[in-house]
Short mmCIF file of C-alpha atoms and ligand atoms in Angstrom, two decimals:
data_model
loop_
_atom_site.label_atom_id
_atom_site.label_comp_id
_atom_site.label_asym_id
_atom_site.label_seq_id
_atom_site.Cartn_x
_atom_site.Cartn_y
_atom_site.Cartn_z
CA MET A 1 -0.19 0.27 -0.15
CA ALA A 2 2.79 2.20 1.15
CA LYS A 3 4.59 1.08 -3.00
CA LEU A 4 1.20 2.88 -4.08
CA GLY A 5 1.73 5.75 -2.70
CA HIS A 6 -1.06 5.93 0.06
CA GLU A 7 0.42 6.87 3.60
CA VAL A 8 0.02 2.70 5.68
CA VAL A 9 0.03 2.31 9.53
CA ALA A 10 0.65 -1.20 10.57
CA VAL A 11 -1.14 -2.31 13.46
CA ASP A 12 -0.50 -5.44 15.12
CA VAL A 13 -0.94 -6.53 19.43
CA ASP A 14 2.84 -8.88 18.92
CA HIS A 15 5.87 -5.87 19.63
CA GLU A 16 8.45 -8.92 18.55
CA ARG A 17 7.02 -8.61 15.19
CA ILE A 18 6.10 -5.23 14.93
CA ALA A 19 10.06 -3.88 16.36
CA VAL A 20 11.81 -5.92 13.12
CA LEU A 21 9.06 -4.55 10.79
CA ALA A 22 9.80 -0.80 12.72
CA ALA A 23 13.44 -1.80 12.02
CA GLY A 24 13.51 -2.48 8.77
CA ARG A 25 13.81 -6.45 8.82
CA ALA A 26 11.07 -8.71 7.75
CA PRO A 27 9.78 -11.45 10.25
CA PHE A 28 9.62 -14.09 7.84
CA PHE A 29 11.69 -15.25 4.59
CA GLU A 30 9.85 -13.91 1.21
CA PRO A 31 10.98 -12.43 -1.71
CA GLY A 32 12.00 -9.32 -3.36
CA LEU A 33 9.80 -7.93 1.54
CA PRO A 34 13.16 -6.78 2.86
CA GLU A 35 13.98 -4.65 -0.39
CA LEU A 36 9.90 -3.21 -0.50
CA LEU A 37 10.73 -2.66 2.94
CA THR A 38 13.37 -1.02 3.21
CA GLU A 39 11.90 1.73 0.30
CA SER A 40 8.63 2.22 1.77
CA LEU A 41 10.07 2.70 5.55
CA ALA A 42 12.97 5.42 3.44
CA THR A 43 10.22 7.54 2.30
CA GLY A 44 8.04 7.61 5.31
CA ARG A 45 4.95 6.94 4.11
CA LEU A 46 4.98 3.40 6.00
CA SER A 47 4.65 3.13 9.81
CA PHE A 48 4.38 0.58 12.88
CA THR A 49 2.53 0.78 15.83
CA THR A 50 1.31 -1.56 18.72
CA GLU A 51 -1.11 0.89 19.75
CA ILE A 52 -4.39 0.80 17.40
CA GLN A 53 -5.13 3.96 18.40
CA ASP A 54 -2.60 5.49 15.78
CA VAL A 55 -4.06 4.04 13.30
CA ALA A 56 -7.50 6.84 14.00
CA GLY A 57 -6.78 9.40 11.59
CA ALA A 58 -6.62 6.63 8.55
CA ASP A 59 -9.55 6.47 6.14
CA VAL A 60 -9.30 3.41 4.63
CA HIS A 61 -8.73 -0.18 7.28
CA PHE A 62 -7.73 -3.95 5.80
CA ILE A 63 -8.16 -6.52 8.03
CA CYS A 64 -5.24 -9.47 7.43
CA VAL A 65 -5.25 -10.89 10.07
CA GLY A 66 -5.27 -15.03 10.18
CA THR A 67 -8.06 -17.94 10.27
CA PRO A 68 -5.93 -20.43 11.14
CA GLN A 69 -7.61 -24.31 11.72
CA LEU A 70 -8.93 -24.98 15.09
CA GLU A 71 -7.36 -27.82 17.00
CA ALA A 72 -9.17 -30.68 16.92
CA GLU A 73 -11.68 -29.37 14.21
CA PHE A 74 -12.42 -27.88 10.25
CA ALA A 75 -13.77 -25.26 10.76
CA ALA A 76 -11.52 -22.02 11.21
CA ASP A 77 -10.80 -19.67 14.35
CA MET A 78 -11.95 -17.02 13.85
CA ARG A 79 -11.20 -15.41 16.86
CA PHE A 80 -7.82 -12.88 15.80
CA VAL A 81 -10.53 -11.19 13.39
CA ASP A 82 -13.38 -10.22 16.05
CA ALA A 83 -10.61 -9.52 18.48
CA ALA A 84 -8.97 -7.72 15.34
CA PHE A 85 -12.41 -5.66 14.59
CA GLU A 86 -13.26 -4.87 17.40
CA ASP A 87 -10.38 -3.30 18.87
CA LEU A 88 -11.11 -1.60 15.74
CA MET A 89 -14.23 0.22 15.88
CA PRO A 90 -13.75 2.14 18.65
CA HIS A 91 -11.76 4.00 16.31
CA LEU A 92 -13.64 4.25 13.48
CA ARG A 93 -15.57 7.79 12.47
CA PRO A 94 -17.92 8.07 10.00
CA GLY A 95 -16.95 7.65 6.45
CA SER A 96 -14.72 5.60 7.78
CA VAL A 97 -14.38 1.96 5.63
CA VAL A 98 -13.26 -1.13 6.95
CA ALA A 99 -11.99 -3.83 4.17
CA GLY A 100 -11.44 -7.61 5.65
CA LYS A 101 -8.76 -9.73 3.69
CA SER A 102 -8.69 -12.50 6.11
CA THR A 103 -9.69 -15.69 4.71
CA VAL A 104 -13.33 -16.32 6.54
CA PRO A 105 -16.02 -18.64 6.57
CA VAL A 106 -18.88 -17.05 4.37
CA GLY A 107 -21.42 -15.01 6.11
CA THR A 108 -18.13 -13.54 8.38
CA ALA A 109 -18.81 -9.91 6.73
CA GLU A 110 -23.06 -10.02 6.75
CA ARG A 111 -22.47 -10.77 11.35
CA LEU A 112 -19.17 -8.30 11.34
CA ALA A 113 -20.75 -5.55 9.27
CA ALA A 114 -24.44 -5.65 11.80
CA ARG A 115 -21.83 -5.35 14.45
CA LEU A 116 -21.16 -2.06 12.54
CA GLY A 117 -23.99 -0.78 12.02
CA GLU A 118 -24.90 -0.52 16.64
CA ALA A 119 -21.09 -0.09 16.99
CA ALA A 120 -19.45 2.17 14.48
CA PRO A 121 -22.50 3.98 13.63
CA GLY A 122 -21.75 5.58 9.87
CA ALA A 123 -18.69 3.52 8.79
CA THR A 124 -18.66 0.71 5.87
CA LEU A 125 -17.71 -2.92 5.75
CA VAL A 126 -16.00 -4.39 2.18
CA TRP A 127 -15.07 -7.89 1.62
CA ASN A 128 -12.09 -7.41 -0.79
CA PRO A 129 -10.40 -10.90 -1.16
CA GLU A 130 -6.44 -11.90 -1.38
CA PHE A 131 -4.79 -13.74 -3.60
CA LEU A 132 -0.86 -13.66 -3.31
CA ARG A 133 0.93 -16.68 -3.24
CA GLU A 134 3.50 -17.24 -0.38
CA GLY A 135 6.96 -16.79 -3.02
CA PHE A 136 4.98 -13.99 -5.57
CA ALA A 137 3.10 -12.74 -2.38
CA VAL A 138 4.95 -9.27 -3.46
CA LYS A 139 4.47 -9.15 -7.20
CA ASP A 140 1.23 -10.84 -6.78
CA THR A 141 0.03 -7.78 -4.55
CA LEU A 142 1.56 -5.06 -6.84
CA HIS A 143 0.33 -6.73 -9.42
CA PRO A 144 -2.84 -8.43 -8.52
CA SER A 145 -4.62 -10.86 -10.87
CA ARG A 146 -8.05 -9.31 -9.98
CA MET A 147 -9.64 -7.85 -7.36
CA VAL A 148 -12.49 -8.57 -5.87
CA TYR A 149 -15.26 -6.28 -3.40
CA GLY A 150 -17.86 -7.69 -1.84
CA VAL A 151 -20.12 -4.40 -0.89
CA PRO A 152 -23.81 -4.04 0.80
CA GLU A 153 -26.54 -1.55 -1.78
CA GLY A 154 -26.94 1.90 -1.78
CA ASP A 155 -25.01 4.80 -1.21
CA ASP A 156 -22.89 3.20 1.02
CA GLY A 157 -22.13 0.53 -1.51
CA ALA A 158 -20.34 3.20 -3.25
CA ARG A 159 -18.73 5.40 -1.94
CA ALA A 160 -16.64 1.75 -0.27
CA ILE A 161 -16.19 1.35 -3.87
CA ALA A 162 -14.90 5.22 -4.47
CA ILE A 163 -12.94 4.64 -1.59
CA LEU A 164 -11.26 1.32 -2.53
CA ASP A 165 -10.96 2.37 -6.09
CA GLU A 166 -8.94 5.04 -5.07
CA VAL A 167 -6.94 2.71 -3.20
CA TYR A 168 -6.52 0.47 -6.28
CA ALA A 169 -6.25 3.17 -9.17
CA ALA A 170 -2.00 2.13 -9.64
CA THR A 171 -3.66 -1.94 -9.46
CA LEU A 172 -6.56 -0.92 -12.02
CA ALA A 173 -5.70 1.73 -14.58
CA ASP A 174 -2.75 -1.50 -14.88
CA GLY A 175 -5.83 -3.06 -16.49
CA THR A 176 -6.43 -5.64 -13.22
CA PRO A 177 -10.10 -7.05 -13.64
CA LEU A 178 -12.29 -5.75 -10.95
CA VAL A 179 -14.96 -7.87 -9.43
CA VAL A 180 -18.04 -5.62 -7.52
CA THR A 181 -20.20 -7.61 -5.83
CA ASP A 182 -22.34 -9.05 -2.62
CA TYR A 183 -20.40 -10.03 0.79
CA ALA A 184 -21.27 -13.45 0.46
CA THR A 185 -20.37 -13.72 -3.24
CA ALA A 186 -17.12 -11.90 -2.38
CA GLN A 187 -16.00 -14.57 0.88
CA LEU A 188 -17.19 -17.15 -1.37
CA VAL A 189 -15.14 -16.82 -4.18
CA LYS A 190 -11.51 -17.20 -1.90
CA VAL A 191 -12.50 -19.64 -1.36
CA ALA A 192 -13.89 -21.65 -3.82
CA ALA A 193 -10.63 -20.23 -5.82
CA ASN A 194 -8.48 -22.30 -3.02
CA SER A 195 -10.82 -25.43 -3.85
CA PHE A 196 -10.52 -25.34 -7.13
CA LEU A 197 -6.96 -24.82 -6.91
CA ALA A 198 -6.64 -28.13 -4.13
CA THR A 199 -9.37 -29.57 -6.21
CA LYS A 200 -6.74 -30.40 -8.88
CA ILE A 201 -3.62 -31.00 -7.97
CA SER A 202 -5.31 -34.17 -5.97
CA PHE A 203 -6.69 -34.74 -9.97
CA ILE A 204 -3.71 -35.32 -10.62
CA ASN A 205 -2.72 -36.82 -7.63
CA ALA A 206 -4.57 -39.29 -8.08
CA MET A 207 -4.02 -39.57 -11.82
CA ALA A 208 -0.62 -40.67 -10.62
CA GLU A 209 -2.17 -42.80 -8.11
CA LEU A 210 -3.27 -44.64 -11.69
CA CYS A 211 -0.37 -44.29 -13.00
CA GLU A 212 1.53 -46.41 -10.66
CA VAL A 213 -0.45 -49.15 -10.49
CA THR A 214 -0.46 -49.35 -14.44
CA GLY A 215 3.38 -47.70 -16.22
CA ALA A 216 1.78 -44.83 -16.92
CA ASP A 217 4.01 -41.54 -16.80
CA VAL A 218 2.00 -38.77 -14.73
CA LYS A 219 3.99 -35.58 -15.99
CA ALA A 220 3.64 -36.68 -19.87
CA LEU A 221 0.12 -37.63 -18.72
CA ALA A 222 -0.66 -33.79 -17.05
CA ASP A 223 1.89 -31.97 -20.25
CA ALA A 224 -0.10 -33.93 -23.00
CA ILE A 225 -3.74 -33.05 -20.85
CA GLY A 226 -2.76 -29.36 -19.76
CA HIS A 227 -2.10 -28.49 -23.83
CA ASP A 228 -5.86 -28.20 -23.60
CA ASP A 229 -6.50 -24.94 -22.65
CA ARG A 230 -9.89 -25.66 -20.87
CA ILE A 231 -7.49 -27.68 -18.83
CA GLY A 232 -4.66 -25.41 -18.89
CA ARG A 233 -1.44 -27.68 -17.15
CA LYS A 234 -0.25 -25.01 -13.62
CA PHE A 235 -1.47 -26.65 -10.49
CA LEU A 236 -1.10 -30.22 -12.12
CA ASN A 237 1.97 -30.87 -10.90
CA ALA A 238 1.91 -34.38 -9.46
CA GLY A 239 3.93 -35.39 -6.03
CA LEU A 240 3.69 -34.31 -2.45
CA GLY A 241 0.50 -32.67 -2.76
CA PHE A 242 -0.60 -29.22 -0.99
CA GLY A 243 0.11 -27.93 2.35
CA GLY A 244 1.37 -24.75 3.77
CA GLY A 245 -1.95 -22.55 5.61
CA CYS A 246 -4.04 -21.85 2.89
CA LEU A 247 -5.37 -24.99 0.74
CA PRO A 248 -5.42 -27.68 3.82
CA LYS A 249 -7.24 -25.60 6.65
CA ASP A 250 -9.84 -23.33 3.26
CA ILE A 251 -10.61 -26.32 2.22
CA ARG A 252 -11.61 -27.88 6.26
CA ALA A 253 -13.12 -24.55 7.41
CA PHE A 254 -15.25 -24.48 3.80
CA MET A 255 -16.34 -28.30 4.31
CA ALA A 256 -16.84 -27.07 7.67
CA ARG A 257 -19.79 -23.87 6.78
CA ALA A 258 -21.12 -25.61 4.31
CA GLY A 259 -22.43 -28.77 7.25
CA GLU A 260 -23.95 -25.13 9.66
CA LEU A 261 -25.05 -24.19 6.57
CA GLY A 262 -27.38 -26.94 6.45
CA ALA A 263 -25.17 -28.19 2.50
CA ASP A 264 -22.97 -30.83 3.98
CA GLN A 265 -23.03 -33.03 1.18
CA THR A 266 -22.02 -30.06 -1.33
CA LEU A 267 -18.47 -29.98 -0.72
CA THR A 268 -17.85 -34.49 0.52
CA PHE A 269 -16.20 -34.84 -2.27
CA LEU A 270 -13.25 -32.06 -1.10
CA ARG A 271 -12.73 -34.70 1.92
CA GLU A 272 -11.75 -36.98 -0.78
CA VAL A 273 -9.67 -33.74 -2.28
CA ASP A 274 -8.06 -33.63 1.20
CA SER A 275 -7.83 -37.60 1.22
CA ILE A 276 -5.82 -38.30 -1.61
CA ASN A 277 -4.12 -35.50 -0.40
CA THR A 278 -2.74 -36.88 2.70
CA ARG A 279 -2.02 -40.41 0.96
CA ARG A 280 0.58 -38.96 -0.87
CA ARG A 281 2.76 -38.61 2.36
CA VAL A 282 1.51 -42.45 2.80
CA ARG A 283 3.16 -43.14 0.45
CA MET A 284 6.78 -41.39 0.64
CA VAL A 285 7.26 -43.02 3.19
CA THR A 286 6.44 -46.92 1.89
CA LEU A 287 8.47 -45.76 -1.15
CA ALA A 288 11.28 -44.82 1.01
CA ARG A 289 11.50 -48.65 2.63
CA GLU A 290 10.27 -49.95 -0.65
CA GLU A 291 13.83 -48.37 -1.50
CA LEU A 292 14.89 -49.68 1.68
CA ASP A 293 15.16 -52.87 1.31
CA GLY A 294 11.66 -52.91 3.01
CA SER A 295 12.96 -51.57 6.54
CA LEU A 296 13.72 -48.67 7.67
CA ASP A 297 15.26 -49.43 10.82
CA ASP A 298 18.87 -47.22 11.91
CA LYS A 299 18.55 -46.82 7.09
CA ARG A 300 20.28 -42.69 6.81
CA ILE A 301 18.19 -41.13 5.24
CA ALA A 302 19.29 -37.51 3.64
CA VAL A 303 15.40 -34.76 2.89
CA LEU A 304 16.10 -32.68 1.14
CA GLY A 305 13.65 -29.16 1.81
CA ALA A 306 11.74 -28.79 5.17
CA SER A 307 9.10 -25.45 4.16
CA PHE A 308 5.65 -25.90 2.22
CA LYS A 309 7.10 -25.17 -0.93
CA PRO A 310 10.19 -23.85 -2.47
CA ASN A 311 11.09 -19.74 -1.64
CA SER A 312 8.86 -20.13 1.51
CA ASP A 313 10.35 -20.24 4.73
CA ASP A 314 6.63 -22.00 6.26
CA VAL A 315 6.13 -25.47 7.33
CA ARG A 316 2.50 -24.47 8.40
CA ASP A 317 1.11 -28.56 7.43
CA SER A 318 4.28 -28.84 5.20
CA PRO A 319 4.20 -32.03 3.12
CA ALA A 320 8.10 -32.02 3.59
CA LEU A 321 8.29 -31.85 6.87
CA ASP A 322 5.86 -34.93 7.49
CA VAL A 323 6.85 -37.49 5.98
CA ALA A 324 10.56 -36.36 7.79
CA SER A 325 8.42 -37.22 11.09
CA GLN A 326 6.63 -39.81 9.72
CA LEU A 327 10.46 -42.01 8.50
CA GLN A 328 11.80 -41.07 12.12
CA LEU A 329 9.21 -42.42 13.84
CA GLN A 330 9.33 -45.35 11.68
CA GLY A 331 12.83 -45.82 12.54
CA ALA A 332 15.65 -43.64 10.47
CA VAL A 333 18.01 -42.14 10.87
CA VAL A 334 16.64 -38.73 8.87
CA THR A 335 18.57 -35.22 8.63
CA VAL A 336 16.64 -32.70 7.02
CA THR A 337 18.19 -28.96 5.58
CA ASP A 338 16.10 -26.21 3.77
CA PRO A 339 17.52 -22.92 2.00
CA HIS A 340 15.71 -21.34 4.42
CA ALA A 341 12.77 -22.63 6.89
CA LEU A 342 14.93 -24.63 8.93
CA ALA A 343 14.97 -22.49 12.07
CA ASN A 344 11.25 -23.08 11.72
CA ALA A 345 11.34 -26.43 11.53
CA LYS A 346 13.77 -26.68 14.45
CA ALA A 347 11.33 -25.28 16.69
CA LYS A 348 8.23 -27.67 15.34
CA ASN A 349 9.53 -30.10 16.03
CA PRO A 350 12.54 -30.11 18.13
CA LEU A 351 13.18 -34.14 17.50
CA LEU A 352 15.04 -34.61 13.84
CA THR A 353 17.95 -33.41 13.02
CA TYR A 354 18.53 -30.20 10.44
CA VAL A 355 22.15 -29.05 8.79
CA ALA A 356 22.08 -25.87 7.09
CA ARG A 357 24.33 -27.85 3.73
CA THR A 358 23.04 -30.10 1.54
CA GLU A 359 26.10 -32.29 1.64
CA GLU A 360 26.60 -32.61 5.05
CA ALA A 361 22.90 -33.82 4.75
CA VAL A 362 23.18 -36.33 1.89
CA ALA A 363 27.14 -37.39 3.15
CA ASP A 364 26.77 -41.45 4.13
CA ALA A 365 23.57 -41.81 3.49
CA ASP A 366 21.62 -44.47 2.76
CA LEU A 367 18.98 -42.60 0.44
CA VAL A 368 18.32 -38.75 -0.71
CA MET A 369 14.14 -37.27 -0.95
CA LEU A 370 13.67 -34.49 -2.50
CA LEU A 371 11.28 -32.99 -0.91
CA THR A 372 10.64 -29.22 -1.44
CA GLU A 373 11.82 -28.24 -4.71
CA TRP A 374 14.12 -25.50 -3.83
CA ASP A 375 16.41 -24.69 -7.31
CA GLU A 376 18.86 -26.10 -5.48
CA TYR A 377 18.15 -28.99 -5.30
CA VAL A 378 16.25 -29.62 -8.50
CA ALA A 379 20.52 -28.07 -9.78
CA LEU A 380 22.01 -30.69 -7.53
CA ASP A 381 24.95 -32.32 -9.30
CA PRO A 382 23.90 -36.79 -9.35
CA ARG A 383 28.16 -37.44 -9.78
CA LYS A 384 29.36 -34.61 -7.60
CA LEU A 385 26.84 -36.40 -4.47
CA ALA A 386 27.11 -39.73 -5.55
CA GLY A 387 30.82 -39.70 -4.05
CA ILE A 388 29.52 -38.58 -0.59
CA VAL A 389 26.07 -40.54 -0.46
CA SER A 390 26.60 -44.82 0.47
CA GLY A 391 23.52 -45.93 -1.20
CA ARG A 392 22.93 -44.12 -4.91
CA ARG A 393 18.71 -44.31 -4.18
CA ILE A 394 17.23 -40.73 -4.87
CA LEU A 395 13.49 -40.61 -4.15
CA ASP A 396 12.10 -37.36 -6.21
CA GLY A 397 8.43 -36.24 -4.52
CA ARG A 398 8.32 -33.47 -5.99
CA ASN A 399 8.56 -34.48 -9.35
CA ALA A 400 11.20 -32.28 -10.67
CA LEU A 401 14.52 -33.29 -11.23
CA ASP A 402 15.49 -34.68 -14.04
CA ARG A 403 15.53 -38.38 -13.64
CA ALA A 404 18.05 -38.88 -16.98
CA LYS A 405 20.50 -37.16 -15.01
CA TRP A 406 20.73 -38.80 -12.11
CA ARG A 407 20.01 -42.88 -13.74
CA ASP A 408 23.32 -41.85 -15.99
CA ALA A 409 24.88 -40.82 -12.70
CA GLY A 410 24.25 -44.25 -11.45
CA TRP A 411 20.97 -43.72 -9.05
CA SER A 412 18.08 -45.70 -9.12
CA TYR A 413 15.24 -42.84 -9.58
CA ARG A 414 11.52 -43.60 -7.97
CA ALA A 415 9.02 -40.35 -7.98
CA LEU A 416 4.68 -40.21 -7.56
CA GLY A 417 3.36 -41.92 -10.38
CA ARG A 418 6.37 -42.28 -12.62
CA HIS A 419 8.15 -44.89 -13.19
C1 UGA B 501 -2.48 -20.50 -1.94
C2 UGA B 501 -3.03 -19.97 -3.31
O1 UGA B 501 -2.29 -20.38 -4.84
C3 UGA B 501 -3.84 -18.39 -3.10
O2 UGA B 501 -4.60 -18.05 -5.05
C4 UGA B 501 -4.23 -17.95 -1.96
O3 UGA B 501 -4.52 -16.35 -2.01
C5 UGA B 501 -3.86 -18.14 -0.71
O4 UGA B 501 -2.78 -19.62 -1.00
C6 UGA B 501 -4.09 -18.33 -0.24
O5 UGA B 501 -5.14 -18.44 0.67
O6 UGA B 501 -3.81 -16.78 1.40
P1 UGA B 501 -0.05 -20.38 -0.92
O7 UGA B 501 -0.26 -21.08 -0.15
O8 UGA B 501 1.20 -20.04 -0.73
O9 UGA B 501 -1.18 -19.42 -1.62
O10 UGA B 501 0.40 -21.73 -2.34
P2 UGA B 501 0.61 -22.51 -3.57
O11 UGA B 501 1.56 -21.62 -4.51
O12 UGA B 501 -0.71 -22.69 -3.52
O13 UGA B 501 0.62 -24.44 -3.38
C7 UGA B 501 0.42 -24.78 -1.80
C8 UGA B 501 1.32 -26.12 -2.50
O14 UGA B 501 0.90 -27.01 -3.45
C9 UGA B 501 1.84 -26.08 -1.89
O15 UGA B 501 2.79 -27.04 -1.02
C10 UGA B 501 2.08 -26.68 -3.06
O16 UGA B 501 4.03 -27.33 -3.90
C11 UGA B 501 1.47 -27.43 -3.90
N1 UGA B 501 1.25 -27.84 -4.81
C12 UGA B 501 0.50 -26.21 -5.87
C13 UGA B 501 1.31 -28.93 -6.67
O17 UGA B 501 1.06 -30.27 -5.69
N2 UGA B 501 1.30 -29.47 -7.31
C14 UGA B 501 1.60 -27.60 -8.46
O18 UGA B 501 1.08 -28.22 -9.21
C15 UGA B 501 0.79 -26.47 -8.01
#
């Protein structure tokens, strides 16, 4: 927002995080973010605070807090959205616009708008979901694929549209498509998009299961069906499946919400999407056992990658970390490496062994497993690694390696959905 020319005050209850940001450091790994932060702080248009009253003078208030999955349920934990909203309300004035960015169960905006009507008359709520991907957050924010405004009917809605148009003037001038709609649709757009993406991944992973039993090749299959632009090749990469802080919890919260709305049958297919996805992790462990002659006991396994995807240090519901933990639980001696996610991985699973250098991780390994396709792992030279490992066995959990290159260098290569 500061880059787009606005004056921005960012508030959070996490003092440590605010201190880090105010010092110009990004609290997580995201390509391009440190540079953008430094640039924006230098303009004087961006400031950080833990004091909610510091936002009182703003015209537009974005609510961006997380909606993680509840501990023992599929539903989303709404405490952070509700708390942010309640804290903000005393500082609103007639004409203020509150824009919801958080991914929420449909119906939340309607509930919050009613609350706003009681506690801050004259302020207007809009729902303005975001679609950024981790690893591409800066690009996706400055050049989004589309913009969605969910607004109330009438004059309040028209005024809010005009204000958002001003906020996003530069983005809209770039030709970004804009969809103006009601609250319910705007909230659904976000979860529908993530559910579709998750379904696409699980579809190709289901095909991978069939490829495994028929001897077919899922990569060639994805290429061939992807040439049909009604299908498209994107998000058809078979492998360990999806993780992270969005897709898994969003499809679960969506199912939970559909149940609450009395439409429980509508989304039962997402249960299948979820189980195909988790099955891939189990299959990966089975493949490892097969490669190691039927037993994981005391076998040395090097795991390349801990984050849920490359270019992120996020380990929330990381398929890689999950598989590494399972292998260890089943008796293997596992060493995990990752270019940026080691600190987060260690905090999440302190029992695994972590090393910073790839060479150290694969030294004397009986099996090497690529579980997150960071560029530096994809570019590894199998000839060089051949001399350090104890057994030349590689499992490609992301169908990202050059199979021929590894086989030519004397490795046994296996992947999910390919022979
Ligand atoms: C996802 C959506 O892509 C964003 O549009 C959305 O804004 C975001 O969630 C959100 O809800 O905030 P993200 O979680 O950053 O973004 O990650 P994705 O790029 O969607 O990848 C999710 C997972 O799917 C990763 O574990 C990735 O490895 C896996 N994946 C992706 C595959 O297994 N195969 C593919 O072909 C693509």
